[in-house]
Amino acid sequence: MQVATGKSVLNGIAIGKIKIYRAPKREINEELTDNPELEVSRFDEAREKAIDQQNSLYEKAVATAGEDSAEIFSVHAMMLEDDDLIDATKQIITGQKHFAEYAVKQAFDNQAKVFREMDDPYLQARSADIIDIQQTVLNILMGISTDAMQGSEPAILLAEDFAPSETIRLDKSLLLGMITKEGSTNSHTAILARSMNIPALVQCGAADESWDGKLAIVDGYNSCAYIDPTPDLLKTLTIRQQDDQKKRALLQELKGKSNTTIDGTTINVYANIGGPSDIGQVQQNDAGGVGLFRSEFVYLNAKDYPTEEEQFEAYRHALESLAPKLVVIRTCDIGADKMVDYMKLDKEANPALGYRAIRICLTRKDFFKTQLRALLRASAYGNLAIMFPMIISVRELRECKDILEECRRELEEKNVKMGRIQVGIMVETPAAVLCADELAQDCDFFSIGTNDLTQYTCAIDRQNAKLEPFSDTHHPAVLREIKMTIDAGHRHGCWVGICGELGADLSLTETFLRMGVDELSVNPTSVLPLRKVIRGIDLREPPKTAEETVNEAGQEA
Ligand code: PEP
Ligand code: MG
């Protein structure tokens, strides 16, 4: 047996075989070929295979999701027969003597651009389909498998690191656990693993490709992985895993109960989600609403800019399924570690301090307006709050609100139905904390993003695993900022929540309640454990120490 240590992302046990994940590398050769005929036939073959793939996906989808959902695959197969697209690709091969990969990249990109610039939202949406089939053809040409779990049994996935966009595409039903050699516990990948309830170990330096196919245990409690565990250990940890399942089942009794302390103080406990596919988790865990819908995952999940129509459908679905519960949708927080190729963002020396989130939205106004229009249209279907990320000044907030108003007026002129919306901001920069009194006058609510607030307050890059020894998630400066934000919000009639990972830290629940927090938004699987802790707190008693709270939570959870 081999024991390898790392940093745990979730207290839990995963047992299964290891599968190595290698990120697809797609480097397009820009050189010229002296055999264009060969490239034409490579393209034809890849296209035929892509059509076959789409047809089998169609069959699979009909069986699992029904005819309507499956239709997209038959549309893709038809698009791959499109004469204009085929001619344009072959023209680049024969006319310019490029390799098939380069020709597919260029010709499909050009066609996608034409669709993207059309007025009709339906035709605009076709541009994402062109990019989708382009990726399929390129993967075939380059021998890349994109589905990490393709043909796999349920497994523990091992990788150097995962990008958030890779994590979100993993087949959750086959993912037992994750091990990465790099990565930090505060990265978005870690957040995703937590919200998927997947035991994961990051910074496991000893992880090795020779582990492929071996039986392993990820022990999130002890921050280690056991490879080829002894039969005794396997038995002990299988029992622990079953105990966890039983404890989770016991928590089910708390469904339908209020988040009320012994002395009668009630707060809202909401869930953080990454997209409509997490709605089931919100309902299963009886969250009172969604306190953070990270809308950028809608962008990370796409191969090209999601159209207004696609976004509208995603937001409408979330709002309608959860109505009348509140759903706080954060506008696109792309940038830093969350990058998508199609946005063509420059590589920066300091991405966390760089061109990201609201800074992109305020400079690419059309991009921002597409999302805001989609949100406003969706507001007719439920209880929506819009939240702007990374705000550092009242000027920025007002600019966002002006653009929102501009969108509202444009839609009103077209008689589009819209609902009442709350508007708020993420307080995740020290600047926002220090200007909280002014910001609160222009907001309905604040949601404190402790992940970034800690990063910016302590000057600790949350992506940099080397800095974890310096990081203190309970840093007094951050706790003081949380109190300052809550007080400032309340002075001006704003409700104040916490949607960063600290919201789920049970050793701080009592502290947050004593500070007067109105809402905690946590990953869906933390909702019931948090409710249990809240219901055991009595604010009339002297405050418990963090240690006492942790011990009690440990015995109960
Ligand atoms: C935060 O910064 O605390 C937050 C909730 O946003 P994200 O983790 O997505 O940056
Ligand atoms: Mg943030």
Coordinates of C-alpha atoms and ligand atoms in Angstrom, one line a residue:
M1 CA 0.0 0.0 0.0
Q2 CA 1.2 3.5 -0.8
V3 CA 0.0 6.6 1.2
A4 CA 0.2 10.0 -0.4
T5 CA -0.8 13.2 1.3
G6 CA -2.4 16.3 -0.1
K7 CA -5.0 18.9 0.8
S8 CA -8.5 17.8 1.3
V9 CA -11.4 19.7 -0.4
L10 CA -14.3 17.8 1.1
N11 CA -14.6 15.6 4.2
G12 CA -15.6 12.3 2.7
I13 CA -14.4 9.0 1.5
A14 CA -14.1 7.8 -2.1
I15 CA -13.2 4.3 -3.0
G16 CA -12.5 3.1 -6.6
K17 CA -10.1 2.6 -9.4
I18 CA -7.8 5.5 -10.5
K19 CA -8.2 6.8 -14.0
I20 CA -5.7 9.3 -15.4
Y21 CA -7.0 12.4 -17.1
R22 CA -5.0 14.2 -19.7
A23 CA -6.2 17.6 -20.9
P24 CA -6.7 17.6 -24.6
K25 CA -4.0 19.6 -26.4
R26 CA -5.2 21.3 -29.5
E27 CA -2.4 23.1 -31.3
I28 CA -3.2 23.8 -34.9
N29 CA -0.3 23.4 -37.3
E30 CA -0.1 26.6 -39.4
E31 CA 2.5 25.2 -41.8
L32 CA 1.7 24.4 -45.4
T33 CA 1.3 20.9 -46.8
D34 CA 2.7 19.5 -50.1
N35 CA 0.0 16.9 -50.2
P36 CA -3.4 18.7 -50.2
E37 CA -5.2 15.7 -51.7
L38 CA -4.3 13.7 -48.6
E39 CA -5.6 16.5 -46.4
V40 CA -8.9 16.6 -48.3
S41 CA -9.4 12.9 -47.8
R42 CA -8.5 13.3 -44.1
F43 CA -11.1 16.0 -43.8
D44 CA -13.7 13.8 -45.6
E45 CA -13.0 10.9 -43.3
A46 CA -13.1 13.0 -40.1
R47 CA -16.4 14.6 -41.3
E48 CA -17.9 11.1 -41.9
K49 CA -16.9 9.9 -38.5
A50 CA -18.3 13.1 -36.9
I51 CA -21.6 12.4 -38.6
D52 CA -21.6 8.9 -37.3
Q53 CA -20.8 10.2 -33.8
Q54 CA -23.7 12.7 -34.0
N55 CA -26.1 9.9 -35.1
S56 CA -25.1 7.6 -32.3
L57 CA -25.4 10.5 -29.8
Y58 CA -28.9 11.1 -31.3
E59 CA -29.9 7.5 -30.6
K60 CA -28.5 7.6 -27.1
A61 CA -30.2 10.9 -26.3
V62 CA -33.6 9.7 -27.7
A63 CA -33.4 6.8 -25.2
T64 CA -32.3 8.8 -22.2
A65 CA -33.7 12.3 -22.8
G66 CA -36.4 12.0 -25.4
E67 CA -36.8 13.0 -29.0
D68 CA -36.9 16.8 -28.4
S69 CA -33.6 16.9 -26.6
A70 CA -32.0 14.6 -29.1
E71 CA -32.9 16.7 -32.1
I72 CA -29.8 18.9 -31.7
F73 CA -27.6 15.9 -32.7
S74 CA -29.5 15.3 -35.9
V75 CA -29.2 19.0 -36.7
H76 CA -25.4 18.7 -36.1
A77 CA -25.2 15.7 -38.5
M78 CA -27.1 17.8 -41.1
M79 CA -24.7 20.7 -40.6
L80 CA -21.8 18.5 -41.3
E81 CA -23.3 17.8 -44.8
D82 CA -23.5 21.5 -45.6
D83 CA -22.0 22.1 -49.0
D84 CA -20.9 25.7 -48.3
L85 CA -19.0 24.6 -45.2
I86 CA -17.4 21.6 -46.9
D87 CA -16.5 23.7 -50.0
A88 CA -15.0 26.5 -47.8
T89 CA -12.9 24.0 -45.9
K90 CA -11.6 22.3 -49.0
Q91 CA -10.9 25.6 -50.7
I92 CA -8.5 26.5 -47.8
I93 CA -6.8 23.1 -48.2
T94 CA -6.4 23.1 -52.0
G95 CA -6.2 26.9 -52.6
Q96 CA -3.9 27.8 -49.7
K97 CA -2.3 24.4 -49.2
H98 CA -3.1 24.2 -45.5
F99 CA -3.5 21.1 -43.3
A100 CA -7.0 19.8 -42.7
E101 CA -7.0 21.0 -39.0
Y102 CA -6.1 24.6 -40.0
A103 CA -8.8 24.6 -42.7
V104 CA -11.5 23.3 -40.4
K105 CA -10.5 25.9 -37.8
Q106 CA -10.7 28.8 -40.3
A107 CA -13.7 27.8 -42.3
F108 CA -15.9 26.8 -39.3
D109 CA -14.9 29.9 -37.4
N110 CA -15.8 32.1 -40.4
Q111 CA -19.2 30.4 -40.7
A112 CA -19.8 30.7 -36.9
K113 CA -19.1 34.5 -37.1
V114 CA -21.6 34.9 -39.9
F115 CA -24.3 33.3 -37.8
R116 CA -23.3 35.2 -34.7
E117 CA -23.8 38.5 -36.4
M118 CA -27.3 37.7 -37.6
D119 CA -30.3 39.5 -36.0
D120 CA -32.5 36.4 -35.5
P121 CA -31.7 34.9 -32.1
Y122 CA -32.4 31.4 -33.5
L123 CA -29.9 31.8 -36.2
Q124 CA -27.4 33.4 -33.7
A125 CA -27.6 30.3 -31.6
R126 CA -26.5 28.2 -34.6
S127 CA -23.0 29.7 -34.3
A128 CA -22.4 27.7 -31.1
D129 CA -23.5 24.6 -33.0
I130 CA -20.9 25.3 -35.8
I131 CA -18.2 25.6 -33.1
D132 CA -19.5 22.4 -31.5
I133 CA -19.2 20.4 -34.7
Q134 CA -15.8 22.1 -35.5
Q135 CA -14.5 20.7 -32.1
T136 CA -15.8 17.3 -32.9
V137 CA -14.1 17.2 -36.4
L138 CA -10.9 18.6 -34.9
N139 CA -10.8 16.1 -32.1
I140 CA -11.2 13.3 -34.6
L141 CA -8.4 14.7 -36.8
M142 CA -6.1 15.1 -33.9
G143 CA -7.0 11.9 -32.1
I144 CA -8.3 13.7 -29.0
S145 CA -10.8 12.1 -26.6
T146 CA -12.7 14.9 -24.9
D147 CA -14.8 12.9 -22.6
A148 CA -12.6 12.2 -19.6
M149 CA -14.9 9.5 -18.4
Q150 CA -15.7 8.1 -21.9
G151 CA -16.3 4.4 -21.8
S152 CA -15.2 4.4 -18.2
E153 CA -16.4 2.6 -15.1
P154 CA -17.0 5.0 -12.2
A155 CA -13.5 6.1 -11.2
I156 CA -11.3 8.4 -9.1
L157 CA -9.9 10.8 -11.7
L158 CA -6.2 11.8 -11.4
A159 CA -4.8 14.8 -13.2
E160 CA -2.0 17.4 -12.9
D161 CA -4.8 19.9 -12.4
F162 CA -8.3 20.6 -13.7
A163 CA -9.6 23.9 -15.2
P164 CA -13.1 24.8 -14.0
S165 CA -14.3 24.4 -17.6
E166 CA -12.9 20.8 -17.6
T167 CA -14.4 20.0 -14.2
I168 CA -17.9 21.2 -15.2
R169 CA -17.9 18.9 -18.2
L170 CA -17.1 15.7 -16.3
D171 CA -19.8 13.1 -16.1
K172 CA -20.7 13.5 -12.4
S173 CA -22.5 10.1 -12.3
L174 CA -19.1 8.4 -13.0
L175 CA -16.9 10.5 -10.9
L176 CA -16.1 9.0 -7.5
G177 CA -13.3 11.2 -6.4
M178 CA -10.6 13.5 -7.7
I179 CA -6.8 13.8 -7.1
T180 CA -4.7 16.5 -8.5
K181 CA -1.0 17.1 -8.2
E182 CA -1.5 20.8 -8.2
G183 CA -4.5 23.1 -7.5
S184 CA -5.5 25.0 -4.4
T185 CA -8.3 24.4 -2.0
N186 CA -9.9 27.7 -2.8
S187 CA -9.9 27.4 -6.6
H188 CA -13.1 27.2 -8.5
T189 CA -12.3 23.6 -9.3
A190 CA -12.2 22.8 -5.6
I191 CA -15.5 24.7 -5.2
L192 CA -17.1 22.6 -8.0
A193 CA -15.8 19.4 -6.4
R194 CA -17.4 20.4 -3.1
S195 CA -20.7 21.3 -4.7
M196 CA -20.7 18.0 -6.5
N197 CA -20.1 16.3 -3.2
I198 CA -17.0 14.6 -4.6
P199 CA -14.1 13.8 -2.2
A200 CA -11.1 15.5 -3.7
L201 CA -7.4 15.8 -2.8
V202 CA -5.4 18.7 -4.3
Q203 CA -1.6 19.2 -4.1
C204 CA -1.0 15.5 -4.0
G205 CA 2.6 15.8 -5.1
A206 CA 3.3 12.0 -5.0
A207 CA 0.5 11.3 -7.4
D208 CA 1.9 9.2 -10.2
E209 CA 0.8 7.9 -13.7
S210 CA 1.7 4.4 -12.5
W211 CA -1.4 4.6 -10.3
D212 CA -3.6 4.2 -13.4
G213 CA -6.1 1.4 -12.9
K214 CA -5.1 0.8 -9.3
L215 CA -7.6 0.6 -6.4
A216 CA -7.4 3.7 -4.3
I217 CA -9.1 5.4 -1.4
V218 CA -9.4 9.2 -1.2
D219 CA -9.6 10.0 2.6
G220 CA -10.8 13.5 2.8
Y221 CA -10.8 13.4 6.6
N222 CA -7.1 12.7 6.8
S223 CA -6.1 14.6 3.6
C224 CA -4.5 11.5 2.0
A225 CA -4.9 8.9 -0.6
Y226 CA -4.2 5.2 -0.2
I227 CA -3.1 3.3 -3.3
D228 CA -3.6 -0.5 -3.2
P229 CA -5.0 -0.3 0.4
T230 CA -4.7 -3.2 2.7
P231 CA -7.9 -5.3 3.1
D232 CA -8.2 -4.1 6.7
L233 CA -8.0 -0.4 5.8
L234 CA -10.4 -1.0 2.9
K235 CA -12.9 -2.5 5.3
T236 CA -12.5 0.3 7.9
L237 CA -12.9 3.0 5.4
T238 CA -15.8 1.3 3.6
I239 CA -17.6 1.3 7.0
R240 CA -16.7 5.0 7.5
Q241 CA -18.1 5.7 4.0
Q242 CA -21.4 3.9 4.9
D243 CA -21.6 5.8 8.2
D244 CA -21.3 9.1 6.3
Q245 CA -24.2 7.9 4.1
K246 CA -26.3 7.1 7.2
K247 CA -25.5 10.5 8.7
R248 CA -26.5 12.2 5.5
A249 CA -29.8 10.2 5.6
L250 CA -30.4 11.4 9.2
L251 CA -30.0 15.0 8.2
Q252 CA -33.0 14.5 5.8
E253 CA -35.1 14.8 8.9
L254 CA -34.3 18.5 8.9
K255 CA -36.0 19.0 5.6
G256 CA -38.9 21.4 5.9
K257 CA -37.7 22.7 9.3
S258 CA -36.7 26.4 9.7
N259 CA -33.2 27.8 10.2
T260 CA -34.1 29.1 13.6
T261 CA -31.9 29.3 16.6
I262 CA -33.1 28.2 20.1
D263 CA -33.7 31.9 21.0
G264 CA -35.8 32.4 17.9
T265 CA -33.5 34.1 15.4
T266 CA -34.2 33.0 11.9
I267 CA -31.8 33.4 8.9
N268 CA -32.1 32.3 5.3
V269 CA -29.9 29.4 4.1
Y270 CA -29.6 29.4 0.4
A271 CA -27.5 27.3 -2.0
N272 CA -24.7 28.2 -4.5
I273 CA -25.1 26.8 -7.9
G274 CA -23.2 26.8 -11.2
G275 CA -26.1 26.3 -13.6
P276 CA -29.6 24.8 -14.2
S277 CA -28.2 21.3 -13.8
D278 CA -27.7 22.0 -10.1
I279 CA -31.3 22.9 -9.4
G280 CA -32.1 19.3 -8.4
Q281 CA -29.5 19.6 -5.6
V282 CA -31.1 22.8 -4.4
Q283 CA -34.4 21.0 -4.0
Q284 CA -33.1 17.8 -2.6
N285 CA -31.2 19.7 0.1
D286 CA -34.2 21.9 0.9
A287 CA -32.3 25.2 0.4
G288 CA -34.5 28.3 0.8
G289 CA -33.4 29.7 -2.5
V290 CA -30.2 30.3 -4.5
G291 CA -27.9 32.9 -3.0
L292 CA -25.3 32.6 -5.8
F293 CA -25.9 31.4 -9.3
R294 CA -22.4 31.6 -10.8
S295 CA -23.6 32.5 -14.3
E296 CA -20.1 32.3 -15.8
F297 CA -20.4 28.5 -15.8
V298 CA -23.0 29.0 -18.5
Y299 CA -20.2 30.6 -20.5
L300 CA -17.6 28.1 -19.5
N301 CA -19.9 25.3 -20.6
A302 CA -20.2 26.8 -24.0
K303 CA -17.9 26.7 -27.0
D304 CA -18.8 30.1 -28.2
Y305 CA -20.6 33.2 -26.7
P306 CA -23.9 31.9 -25.3
T307 CA -26.7 33.8 -27.1
E308 CA -29.4 35.8 -25.4
E309 CA -31.8 33.0 -26.1
E310 CA -29.6 30.3 -24.6
Q311 CA -29.0 32.4 -21.5
F312 CA -32.7 33.3 -21.2
E313 CA -33.6 29.6 -21.3
A314 CA -31.0 28.7 -18.6
Y315 CA -32.2 31.6 -16.3
R316 CA -35.9 31.0 -17.0
H317 CA -35.5 27.3 -16.2
A318 CA -33.8 28.1 -12.8
L319 CA -36.4 30.7 -11.9
E320 CA -39.4 28.8 -12.9
S321 CA -38.3 25.6 -11.2
L322 CA -37.6 27.3 -8.0
A323 CA -40.3 29.9 -7.8
P324 CA -41.3 31.5 -5.5
K325 CA -37.9 31.1 -4.0
L326 CA -35.4 33.9 -4.5
V327 CA -32.6 33.2 -7.1
V328 CA -29.7 35.5 -7.0
I329 CA -27.9 35.4 -10.4
R330 CA -24.5 36.9 -10.5
T331 CA -23.6 38.5 -13.8
C332 CA -20.7 37.0 -15.7
D333 CA -17.6 36.7 -13.5
I334 CA -15.2 35.5 -16.1
G335 CA -11.5 36.0 -16.1
A336 CA -8.7 35.1 -13.7
D337 CA -8.9 31.3 -13.4
K338 CA -12.1 31.1 -15.4
M339 CA -11.1 31.6 -19.0
V340 CA -12.8 30.6 -22.3
D341 CA -11.0 30.6 -25.6
Y342 CA -13.7 32.3 -27.5
M343 CA -13.5 35.5 -25.5
K344 CA -9.8 35.9 -26.6
L345 CA -8.7 37.5 -23.3
D346 CA -5.1 38.3 -23.1
K347 CA -2.8 36.5 -20.7
E348 CA -2.0 38.8 -17.9
A349 CA 0.8 39.0 -15.3
N350 CA -1.7 39.5 -12.4
P351 CA -5.0 37.9 -13.6
A352 CA -6.7 38.1 -10.2
L353 CA -6.1 41.8 -10.2
G354 CA -6.8 42.1 -13.9
Y355 CA -9.3 42.4 -16.6
R356 CA -12.1 40.3 -15.2
A357 CA -15.8 40.2 -14.1
I358 CA -17.5 43.6 -14.1
R359 CA -14.5 45.2 -15.8
I360 CA -15.1 43.1 -18.9
C361 CA -18.8 43.7 -18.8
L362 CA -18.4 47.5 -18.5
T363 CA -16.0 47.7 -21.4
R364 CA -17.8 45.1 -23.6
K365 CA -21.2 46.7 -23.3
D366 CA -22.9 44.6 -25.9
F367 CA -21.7 41.4 -24.2
F368 CA -23.1 42.7 -20.9
K369 CA -26.4 43.8 -22.4
T370 CA -27.0 40.4 -23.9
Q371 CA -26.9 38.9 -20.4
L372 CA -28.9 41.6 -18.8
R373 CA -31.6 41.3 -21.4
A374 CA -31.8 37.6 -20.9
L375 CA -32.0 38.1 -17.1
L376 CA -34.7 40.8 -17.4
R377 CA -36.8 38.6 -19.7
A378 CA -36.4 35.6 -17.4
S379 CA -37.5 37.7 -14.4
A380 CA -41.1 37.3 -15.5
Y381 CA -40.8 33.6 -14.5
G382 CA -39.8 33.8 -10.9
N383 CA -38.2 35.7 -8.1
L384 CA -34.9 37.2 -9.4
A385 CA -32.1 39.2 -7.9
I386 CA -29.3 40.4 -10.0
M387 CA -25.9 40.7 -8.4
F388 CA -22.8 42.4 -9.8
P389 CA -19.4 40.9 -9.0
M390 CA -16.0 42.6 -8.1
I391 CA -17.5 46.1 -7.6
I392 CA -15.0 48.6 -6.1
S393 CA -16.9 51.9 -6.4
V394 CA -20.3 53.5 -6.4
R395 CA -19.5 54.8 -9.9
E396 CA -19.2 51.2 -11.2
L397 CA -22.4 50.2 -9.5
R398 CA -24.3 53.1 -11.0
E399 CA -22.9 52.3 -14.4
C400 CA -24.2 48.7 -14.1
K401 CA -27.6 49.9 -13.0
D402 CA -27.8 52.5 -15.8
I403 CA -27.1 49.7 -18.4
L404 CA -29.6 47.5 -16.7
E405 CA -32.2 50.4 -17.0
E406 CA -31.3 50.9 -20.6
C407 CA -32.0 47.2 -21.3
R408 CA -35.3 47.4 -19.3
R409 CA -36.4 50.4 -21.4
E410 CA -35.6 48.7 -24.6
L411 CA -37.6 45.6 -23.6
E412 CA -40.5 47.7 -22.4
E413 CA -40.7 49.3 -25.8
K414 CA -41.1 45.9 -27.2
N415 CA -43.8 45.1 -24.6
V416 CA -41.7 42.3 -23.1
K417 CA -43.1 41.0 -19.8
M418 CA -40.7 41.5 -16.8
G419 CA -40.9 40.9 -13.0
R420 CA -39.7 42.9 -10.0
I421 CA -36.0 42.4 -9.4
Q422 CA -33.7 43.1 -6.5
V423 CA -30.3 44.5 -7.4
G424 CA -27.2 43.9 -5.2
I425 CA -23.5 43.5 -5.3
M426 CA -20.8 41.0 -4.2
V427 CA -18.8 42.6 -1.5
E428 CA -15.5 40.9 -2.3
T429 CA -12.9 43.7 -2.4
P430 CA -11.6 45.7 0.6
A431 CA -12.7 48.8 -1.5
A432 CA -16.3 47.7 -1.4
V433 CA -16.1 47.1 2.3
L434 CA -14.7 50.6 3.0
C435 CA -17.4 52.1 0.7
A436 CA -20.2 49.9 2.0
D437 CA -22.2 52.8 3.5
E438 CA -22.3 54.6 0.1
L439 CA -22.8 51.4 -1.9
A440 CA -25.7 50.2 0.3
Q441 CA -27.6 53.3 -0.6
D442 CA -27.8 52.0 -4.2
C443 CA -28.4 48.3 -3.4
D444 CA -31.2 46.0 -2.1
F445 CA -28.6 43.6 -0.7
F446 CA -25.0 42.7 -0.2
S447 CA -23.5 39.3 -0.6
I448 CA -20.0 38.9 0.9
G449 CA -17.6 36.9 -1.3
T450 CA -15.2 35.7 1.3
N451 CA -13.1 33.8 -1.2
D452 CA -12.0 36.9 -3.0
L453 CA -12.3 39.2 0.0
T454 CA -9.7 37.0 1.8
Q455 CA -7.5 37.0 -1.3
Y456 CA -7.5 40.7 -1.7
T457 CA -7.4 41.6 2.0
C458 CA -4.5 39.3 2.8
A459 CA -2.8 39.7 -0.6
I460 CA -2.8 35.9 -1.0
D461 CA -3.5 34.6 -4.5
R462 CA -6.2 32.0 -4.0
Q463 CA -4.9 30.0 -6.9
N464 CA -1.4 29.7 -5.6
A465 CA -1.0 26.4 -3.7
K466 CA 2.4 27.5 -2.3
L467 CA 0.7 30.3 -0.3
E468 CA -1.7 28.1 1.6
P469 CA 0.6 28.0 4.7
F470 CA 0.3 31.8 4.8
S471 CA -3.4 31.8 4.4
D472 CA -5.8 32.1 7.4
T473 CA -9.4 31.7 6.4
H474 CA -10.3 33.1 9.8
H475 CA -8.1 36.2 9.5
P476 CA -9.3 38.8 12.0
A477 CA -9.2 41.4 9.2
V478 CA -11.6 39.5 7.1
L479 CA -13.9 38.8 10.1
R480 CA -13.9 42.5 10.9
E481 CA -14.7 43.4 7.3
I482 CA -17.7 41.0 7.4
K483 CA -19.0 42.8 10.5
M484 CA -18.4 46.2 8.9
T485 CA -20.3 45.2 5.8
I486 CA -23.2 43.8 7.7
D487 CA -23.5 46.9 9.9
A488 CA -23.2 49.2 6.9
G489 CA -25.8 47.3 4.9
H490 CA -28.3 47.3 7.8
R491 CA -27.8 51.1 8.4
H492 CA -29.3 51.6 4.9
G493 CA -31.9 48.8 4.8
C494 CA -30.0 46.2 2.8
W495 CA -30.0 42.6 3.7
V496 CA -26.6 41.1 3.9
G497 CA -25.5 37.5 3.2
I498 CA -22.3 35.5 2.8
C499 CA -21.9 33.4 -0.3
G500 CA -18.1 32.7 -0.1
E501 CA -16.9 29.3 1.2
L502 CA -16.6 30.7 4.7
G503 CA -20.4 30.7 4.9
A504 CA -20.3 26.9 5.2
D505 CA -17.6 26.9 7.9
L506 CA -19.6 25.6 10.8
S507 CA -17.1 26.9 13.3
L508 CA -18.1 30.4 12.3
T509 CA -21.9 30.0 12.1
E510 CA -22.5 31.4 15.6
T511 CA -20.1 34.3 15.0
F512 CA -21.9 35.2 11.8
L513 CA -25.3 35.0 13.6
R514 CA -24.0 37.3 16.4
M515 CA -22.8 39.7 13.7
G516 CA -26.4 39.8 12.4
V517 CA -26.0 38.1 9.0
D518 CA -29.3 37.7 7.2
E519 CA -28.4 34.9 4.9
L520 CA -25.8 32.2 4.3
S521 CA -25.4 30.7 0.8
V522 CA -23.5 27.5 0.7
N523 CA -22.9 24.5 -1.5
P524 CA -26.2 22.5 -1.6
T525 CA -24.8 19.6 0.4
S526 CA -23.9 22.0 3.3
V527 CA -27.5 23.3 3.7
L528 CA -28.8 20.7 6.1
P529 CA -25.6 20.4 8.2
L530 CA -25.7 24.2 8.5
R531 CA -29.4 24.1 9.5
K532 CA -28.5 21.6 12.2
V533 CA -25.9 23.9 13.7
I534 CA -28.1 27.0 13.5
R535 CA -30.9 25.1 15.4
G536 CA -28.4 24.3 18.2
I537 CA -27.3 27.9 18.8
D538 CA -28.7 30.0 21.6
L539 CA -27.7 33.6 21.2
R540 CA -28.8 34.4 24.8
E541 CA -25.9 32.2 26.0
P542 CA -22.4 33.5 26.2
P543 CA -20.7 32.8 22.8
K544 CA -19.1 29.4 22.3
T545 CA -15.5 29.2 21.3
A546 CA -14.9 28.2 17.7
E547 CA -13.4 24.9 19.0
E548 CA -16.6 24.0 20.9
T549 CA -18.7 24.7 17.9
V550 CA -16.4 22.6 15.7
N551 CA -16.4 19.7 18.2
E552 CA -20.2 19.7 18.4
A553 CA -20.6 19.9 14.6
G554 CA -18.1 17.1 14.2
Q555 CA -20.0 14.8 16.5
E556 CA -23.3 15.6 14.8
A557 CA -22.3 15.9 11.1
Ligands
PEP1 C1 -16.2 34.8 -3.6 O1 -15.2 35.4 -4.1 O2 -16.2 34.5 -2.3 C2 -17.2 34.2 -4.4 C3 -18.3 33.7 -3.9 O3 -17.1 34.2 -5.7 P1 -16.1 33.3 -6.5 O4 -15.6 32.2 -5.6 O5 -16.9 32.7 -7.6 O6 -15.0 34.2 -7.0
MG2 MG -15.4 36.1 -6.2

